[in-house]
PDB file of C-alpha atoms and ligand atoms in Angstrom:
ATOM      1  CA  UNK A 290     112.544  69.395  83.029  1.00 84.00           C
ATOM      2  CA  UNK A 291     109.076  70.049  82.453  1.00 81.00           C
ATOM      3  CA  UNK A 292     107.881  72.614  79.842  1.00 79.00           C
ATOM      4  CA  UNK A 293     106.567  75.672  81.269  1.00 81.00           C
ATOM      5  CA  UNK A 294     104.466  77.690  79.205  1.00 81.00           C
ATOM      6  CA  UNK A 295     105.900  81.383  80.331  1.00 78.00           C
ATOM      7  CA  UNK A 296     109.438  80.650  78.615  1.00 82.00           C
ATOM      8  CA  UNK A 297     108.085  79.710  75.279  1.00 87.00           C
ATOM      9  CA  UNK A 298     106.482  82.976  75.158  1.00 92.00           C
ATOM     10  CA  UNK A 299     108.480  85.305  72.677  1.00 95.00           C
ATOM     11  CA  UNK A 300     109.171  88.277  75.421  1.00 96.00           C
ATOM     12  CA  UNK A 301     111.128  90.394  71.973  1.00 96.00           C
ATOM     13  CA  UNK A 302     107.614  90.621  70.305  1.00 97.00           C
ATOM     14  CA  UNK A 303     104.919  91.368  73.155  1.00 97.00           C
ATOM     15  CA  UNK A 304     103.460  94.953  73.442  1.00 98.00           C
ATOM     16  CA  UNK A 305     103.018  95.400  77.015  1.00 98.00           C
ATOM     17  CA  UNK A 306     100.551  96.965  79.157  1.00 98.00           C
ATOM     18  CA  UNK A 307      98.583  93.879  78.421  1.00 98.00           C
ATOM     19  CA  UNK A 308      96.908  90.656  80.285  1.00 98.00           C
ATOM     20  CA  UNK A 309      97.034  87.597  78.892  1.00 98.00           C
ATOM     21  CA  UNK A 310      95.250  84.241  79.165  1.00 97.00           C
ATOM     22  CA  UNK A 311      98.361  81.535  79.578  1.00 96.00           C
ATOM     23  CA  UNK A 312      95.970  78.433  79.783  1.00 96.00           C
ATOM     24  CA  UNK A 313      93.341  76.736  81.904  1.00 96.00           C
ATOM     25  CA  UNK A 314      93.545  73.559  84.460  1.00 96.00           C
ATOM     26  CA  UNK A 315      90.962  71.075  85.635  1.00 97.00           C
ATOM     27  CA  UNK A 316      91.132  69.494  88.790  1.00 96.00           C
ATOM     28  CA  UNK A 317      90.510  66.194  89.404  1.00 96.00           C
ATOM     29  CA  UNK A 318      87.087  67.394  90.501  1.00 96.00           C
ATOM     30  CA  UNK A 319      86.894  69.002  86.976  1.00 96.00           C
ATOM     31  CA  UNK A 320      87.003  72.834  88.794  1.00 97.00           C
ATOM     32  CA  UNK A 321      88.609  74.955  86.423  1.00 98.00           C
ATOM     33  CA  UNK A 322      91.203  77.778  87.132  1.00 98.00           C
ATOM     34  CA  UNK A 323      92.856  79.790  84.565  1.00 98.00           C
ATOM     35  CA  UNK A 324      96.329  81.597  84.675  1.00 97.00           C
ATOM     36  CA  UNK A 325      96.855  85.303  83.307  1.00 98.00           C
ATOM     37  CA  UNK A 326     100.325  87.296  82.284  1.00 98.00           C
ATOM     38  CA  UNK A 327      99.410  90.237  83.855  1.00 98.00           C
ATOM     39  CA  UNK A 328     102.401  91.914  82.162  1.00 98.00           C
ATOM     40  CA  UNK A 329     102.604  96.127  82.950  1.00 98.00           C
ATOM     41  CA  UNK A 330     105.913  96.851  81.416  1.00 98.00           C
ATOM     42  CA  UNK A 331     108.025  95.842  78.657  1.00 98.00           C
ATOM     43  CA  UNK A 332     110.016  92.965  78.640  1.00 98.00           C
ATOM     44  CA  UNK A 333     113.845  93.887  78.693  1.00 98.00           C
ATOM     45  CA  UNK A 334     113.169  97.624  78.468  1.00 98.00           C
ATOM     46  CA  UNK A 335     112.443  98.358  82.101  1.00 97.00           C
ATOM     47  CA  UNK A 336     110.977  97.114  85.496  1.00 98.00           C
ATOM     48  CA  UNK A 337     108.971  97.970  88.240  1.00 98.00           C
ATOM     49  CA  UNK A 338     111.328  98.868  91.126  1.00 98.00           C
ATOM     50  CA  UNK A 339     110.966  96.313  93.710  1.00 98.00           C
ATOM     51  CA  UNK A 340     109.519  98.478  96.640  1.00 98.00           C
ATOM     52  CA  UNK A 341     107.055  99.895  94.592  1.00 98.00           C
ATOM     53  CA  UNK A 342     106.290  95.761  93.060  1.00 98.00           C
ATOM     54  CA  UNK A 343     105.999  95.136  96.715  1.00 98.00           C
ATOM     55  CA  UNK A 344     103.109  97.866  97.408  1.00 98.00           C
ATOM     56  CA  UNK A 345     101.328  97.265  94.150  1.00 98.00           C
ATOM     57  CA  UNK A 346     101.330  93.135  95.119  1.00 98.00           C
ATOM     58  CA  UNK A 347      99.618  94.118  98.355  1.00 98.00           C
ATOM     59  CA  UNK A 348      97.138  96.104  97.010  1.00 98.00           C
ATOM     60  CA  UNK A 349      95.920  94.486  94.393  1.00 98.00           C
ATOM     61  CA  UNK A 350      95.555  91.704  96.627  1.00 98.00           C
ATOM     62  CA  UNK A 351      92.859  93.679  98.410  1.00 97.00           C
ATOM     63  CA  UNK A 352      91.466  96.298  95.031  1.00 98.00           C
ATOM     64  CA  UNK A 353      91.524  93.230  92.865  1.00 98.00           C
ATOM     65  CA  UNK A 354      89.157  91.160  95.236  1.00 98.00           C
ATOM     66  CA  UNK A 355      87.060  93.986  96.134  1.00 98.00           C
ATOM     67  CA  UNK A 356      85.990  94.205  92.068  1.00 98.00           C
ATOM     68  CA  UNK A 357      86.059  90.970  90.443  1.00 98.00           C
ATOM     69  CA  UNK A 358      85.379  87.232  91.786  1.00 98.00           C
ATOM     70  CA  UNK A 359      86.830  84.131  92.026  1.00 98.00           C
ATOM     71  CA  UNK A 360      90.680  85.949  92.413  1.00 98.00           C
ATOM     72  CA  UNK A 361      92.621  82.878  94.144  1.00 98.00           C
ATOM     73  CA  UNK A 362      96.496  84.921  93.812  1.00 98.00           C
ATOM     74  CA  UNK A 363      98.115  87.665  92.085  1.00 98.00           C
ATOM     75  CA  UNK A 364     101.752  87.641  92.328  1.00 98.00           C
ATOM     76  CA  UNK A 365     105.150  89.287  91.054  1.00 98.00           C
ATOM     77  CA  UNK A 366     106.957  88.171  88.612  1.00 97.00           C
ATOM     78  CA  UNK A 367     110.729  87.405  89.269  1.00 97.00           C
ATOM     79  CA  UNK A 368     111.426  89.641  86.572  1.00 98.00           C
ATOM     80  CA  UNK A 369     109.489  92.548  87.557  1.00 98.00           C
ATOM     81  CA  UNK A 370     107.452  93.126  84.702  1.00 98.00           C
ATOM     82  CA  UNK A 371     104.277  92.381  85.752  1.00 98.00           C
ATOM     83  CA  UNK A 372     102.114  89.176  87.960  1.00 98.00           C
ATOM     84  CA  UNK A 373     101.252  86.386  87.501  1.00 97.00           C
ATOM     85  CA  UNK A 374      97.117  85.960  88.524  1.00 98.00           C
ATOM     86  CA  UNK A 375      95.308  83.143  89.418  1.00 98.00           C
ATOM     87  CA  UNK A 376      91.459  82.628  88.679  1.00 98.00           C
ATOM     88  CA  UNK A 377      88.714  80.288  89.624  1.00 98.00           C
ATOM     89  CA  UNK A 378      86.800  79.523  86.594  1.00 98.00           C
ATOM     90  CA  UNK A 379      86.847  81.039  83.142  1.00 98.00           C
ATOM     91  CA  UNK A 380      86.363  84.852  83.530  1.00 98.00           C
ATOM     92  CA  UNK A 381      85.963  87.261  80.567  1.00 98.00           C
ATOM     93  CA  UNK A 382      89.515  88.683  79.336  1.00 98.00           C
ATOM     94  CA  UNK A 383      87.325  92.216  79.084  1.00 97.00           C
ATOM     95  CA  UNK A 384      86.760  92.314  82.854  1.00 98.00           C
ATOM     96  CA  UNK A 385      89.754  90.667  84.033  1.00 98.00           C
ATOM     97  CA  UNK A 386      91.349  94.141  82.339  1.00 98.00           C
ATOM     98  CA  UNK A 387      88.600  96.338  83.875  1.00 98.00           C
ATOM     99  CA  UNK A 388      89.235  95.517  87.303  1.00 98.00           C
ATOM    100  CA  UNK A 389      92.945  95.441  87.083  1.00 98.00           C
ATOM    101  CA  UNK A 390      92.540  99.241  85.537  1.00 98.00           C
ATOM    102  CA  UNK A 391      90.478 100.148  87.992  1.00 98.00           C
ATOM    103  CA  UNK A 392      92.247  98.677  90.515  1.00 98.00           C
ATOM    104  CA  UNK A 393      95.376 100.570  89.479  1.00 98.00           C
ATOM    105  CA  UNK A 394      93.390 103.876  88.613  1.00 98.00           C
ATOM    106  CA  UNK A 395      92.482 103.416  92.510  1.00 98.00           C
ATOM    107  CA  UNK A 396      96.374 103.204  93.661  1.00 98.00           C
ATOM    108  CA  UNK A 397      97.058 106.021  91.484  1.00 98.00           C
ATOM    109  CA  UNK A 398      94.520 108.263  92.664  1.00 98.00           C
ATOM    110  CA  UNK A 399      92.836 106.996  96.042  1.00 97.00           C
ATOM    111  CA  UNK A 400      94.753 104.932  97.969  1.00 98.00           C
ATOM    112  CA  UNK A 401      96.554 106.974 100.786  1.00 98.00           C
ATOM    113  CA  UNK A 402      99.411 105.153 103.059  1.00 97.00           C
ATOM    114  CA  UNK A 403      97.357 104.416 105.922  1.00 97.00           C
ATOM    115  CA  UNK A 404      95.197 101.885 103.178  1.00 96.00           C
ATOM    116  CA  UNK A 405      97.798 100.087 102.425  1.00 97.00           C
ATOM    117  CA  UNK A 406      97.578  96.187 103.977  1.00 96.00           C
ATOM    118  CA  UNK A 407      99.826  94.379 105.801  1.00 96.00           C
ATOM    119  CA  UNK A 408     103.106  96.708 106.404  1.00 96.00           C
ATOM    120  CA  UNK A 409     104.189  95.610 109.163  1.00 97.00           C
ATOM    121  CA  UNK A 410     106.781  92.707 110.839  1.00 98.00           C
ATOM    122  CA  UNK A 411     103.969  90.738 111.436  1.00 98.00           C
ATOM    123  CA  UNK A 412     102.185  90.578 108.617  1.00 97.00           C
ATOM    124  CA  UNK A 413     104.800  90.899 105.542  1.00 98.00           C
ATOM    125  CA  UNK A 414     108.103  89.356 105.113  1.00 98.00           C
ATOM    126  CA  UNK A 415     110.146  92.546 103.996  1.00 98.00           C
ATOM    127  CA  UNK A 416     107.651  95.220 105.433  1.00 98.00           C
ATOM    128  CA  UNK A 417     110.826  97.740 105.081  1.00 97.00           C
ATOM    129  CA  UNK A 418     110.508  97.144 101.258  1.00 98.00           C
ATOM    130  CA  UNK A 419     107.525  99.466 100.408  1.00 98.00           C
ATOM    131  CA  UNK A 420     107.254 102.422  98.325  1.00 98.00           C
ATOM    132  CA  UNK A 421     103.675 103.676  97.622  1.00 98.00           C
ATOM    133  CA  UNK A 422     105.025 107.069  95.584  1.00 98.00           C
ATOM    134  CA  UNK A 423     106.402 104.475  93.389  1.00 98.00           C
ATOM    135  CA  UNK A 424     103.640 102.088  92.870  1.00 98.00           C
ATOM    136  CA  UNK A 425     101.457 105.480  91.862  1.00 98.00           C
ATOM    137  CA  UNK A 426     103.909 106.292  90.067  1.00 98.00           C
ATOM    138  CA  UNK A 427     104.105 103.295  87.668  1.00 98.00           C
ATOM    139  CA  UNK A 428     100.289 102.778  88.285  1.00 98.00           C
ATOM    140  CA  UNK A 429      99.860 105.711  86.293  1.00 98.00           C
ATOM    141  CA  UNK A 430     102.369 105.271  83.448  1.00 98.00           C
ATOM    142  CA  UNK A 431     100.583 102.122  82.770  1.00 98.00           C
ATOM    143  CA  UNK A 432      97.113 103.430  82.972  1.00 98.00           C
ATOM    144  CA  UNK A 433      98.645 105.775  79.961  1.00 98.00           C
ATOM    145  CA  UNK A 434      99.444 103.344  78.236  1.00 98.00           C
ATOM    146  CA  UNK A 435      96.650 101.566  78.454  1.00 98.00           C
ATOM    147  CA  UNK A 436      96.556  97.578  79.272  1.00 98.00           C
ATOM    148  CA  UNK A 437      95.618  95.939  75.979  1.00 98.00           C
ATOM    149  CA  UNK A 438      93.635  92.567  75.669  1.00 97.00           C
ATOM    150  CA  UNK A 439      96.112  91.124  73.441  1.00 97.00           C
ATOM    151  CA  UNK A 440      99.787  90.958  73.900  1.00 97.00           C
ATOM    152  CA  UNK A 441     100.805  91.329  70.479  1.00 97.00           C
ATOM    153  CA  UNK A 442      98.461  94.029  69.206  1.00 96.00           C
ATOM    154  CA  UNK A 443      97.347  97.223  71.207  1.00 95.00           C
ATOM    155  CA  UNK A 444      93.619  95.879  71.624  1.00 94.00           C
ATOM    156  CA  UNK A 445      91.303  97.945  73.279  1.00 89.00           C
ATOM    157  CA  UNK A 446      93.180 101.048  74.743  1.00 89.00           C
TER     158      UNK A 446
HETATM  159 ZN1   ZN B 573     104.894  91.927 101.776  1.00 68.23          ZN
END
């Protein structure tokens, strides 16, 4: 089987909130994209509850966009512990945390039910699964924990 990168990462010694830069990829074209561990809780200790998962996933699909570029996907992880995001190009760790901040700051603070996208049978695969008093809930306890620019050190929080 192929080696993936996310399961040689050592999940016991991470400090989450944190984003990560897994790696890059060229196309044959030689367009770049890079992969981030958006990881907002810690490994093994706890996990975002999966309604809540659901209503952060699709609102950051819409805050996310609306403050930085080139966002191609941000998406759960199986485990719960965070997303896995998708960029076009190279973008600078230091903004790539900025807008995911502010992004949450937004859930936790502005964003009111009627805002949320794309809860309902025709546009979301489980639109029963929501919870938006969770996702501000756990927006906020990682916004006080800050979300660090390195995953093994608490970098700029
Ligand atoms: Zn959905």
């Amino acid at each position: 089987m192929a080696d993936v990168e996310s399961f040689t990462l050592d999940h016991t010694a991470v400090l989450a909130p944190y984003i990560r830069l897994i790696g890059t990829e060229s196309g044959p074209r030689g367009d770049v994209i890079s992969n981030f561990d958006v990881r907002l809780v810690q490994p093994n200790e706890g996990e975002i509850p999966t309604a809540g998962l659901h209503t952060i996933e699709h609102l950051l699909a819409s805050l996310l966009r609306d403050r930085i570029g080139g966002v191609i996907d941000i998406s759960p992880f199986g485990c719960r512990t965070g997303f896995h995001l998708i960029m076009w190009g190279e973008p600078d760790l230091g903004d790539v945390v900025t807008a995911v901040s502010d992004s949450l700051r937004a859930i936790a603070e502005d964003v009111e039910w009627e805002d949320v996208p794309g809860v309902d049978a025709f546009s979301c695969g489980n639109y029963r699964d929501h919870s938006l008093h969770t996702a501000r809930e756990w927006s906020k306890l990682v916004l006080s924990q800050g979300i660090s620019r390195d995953a093994f050190a608490r970098v700029g929080v």
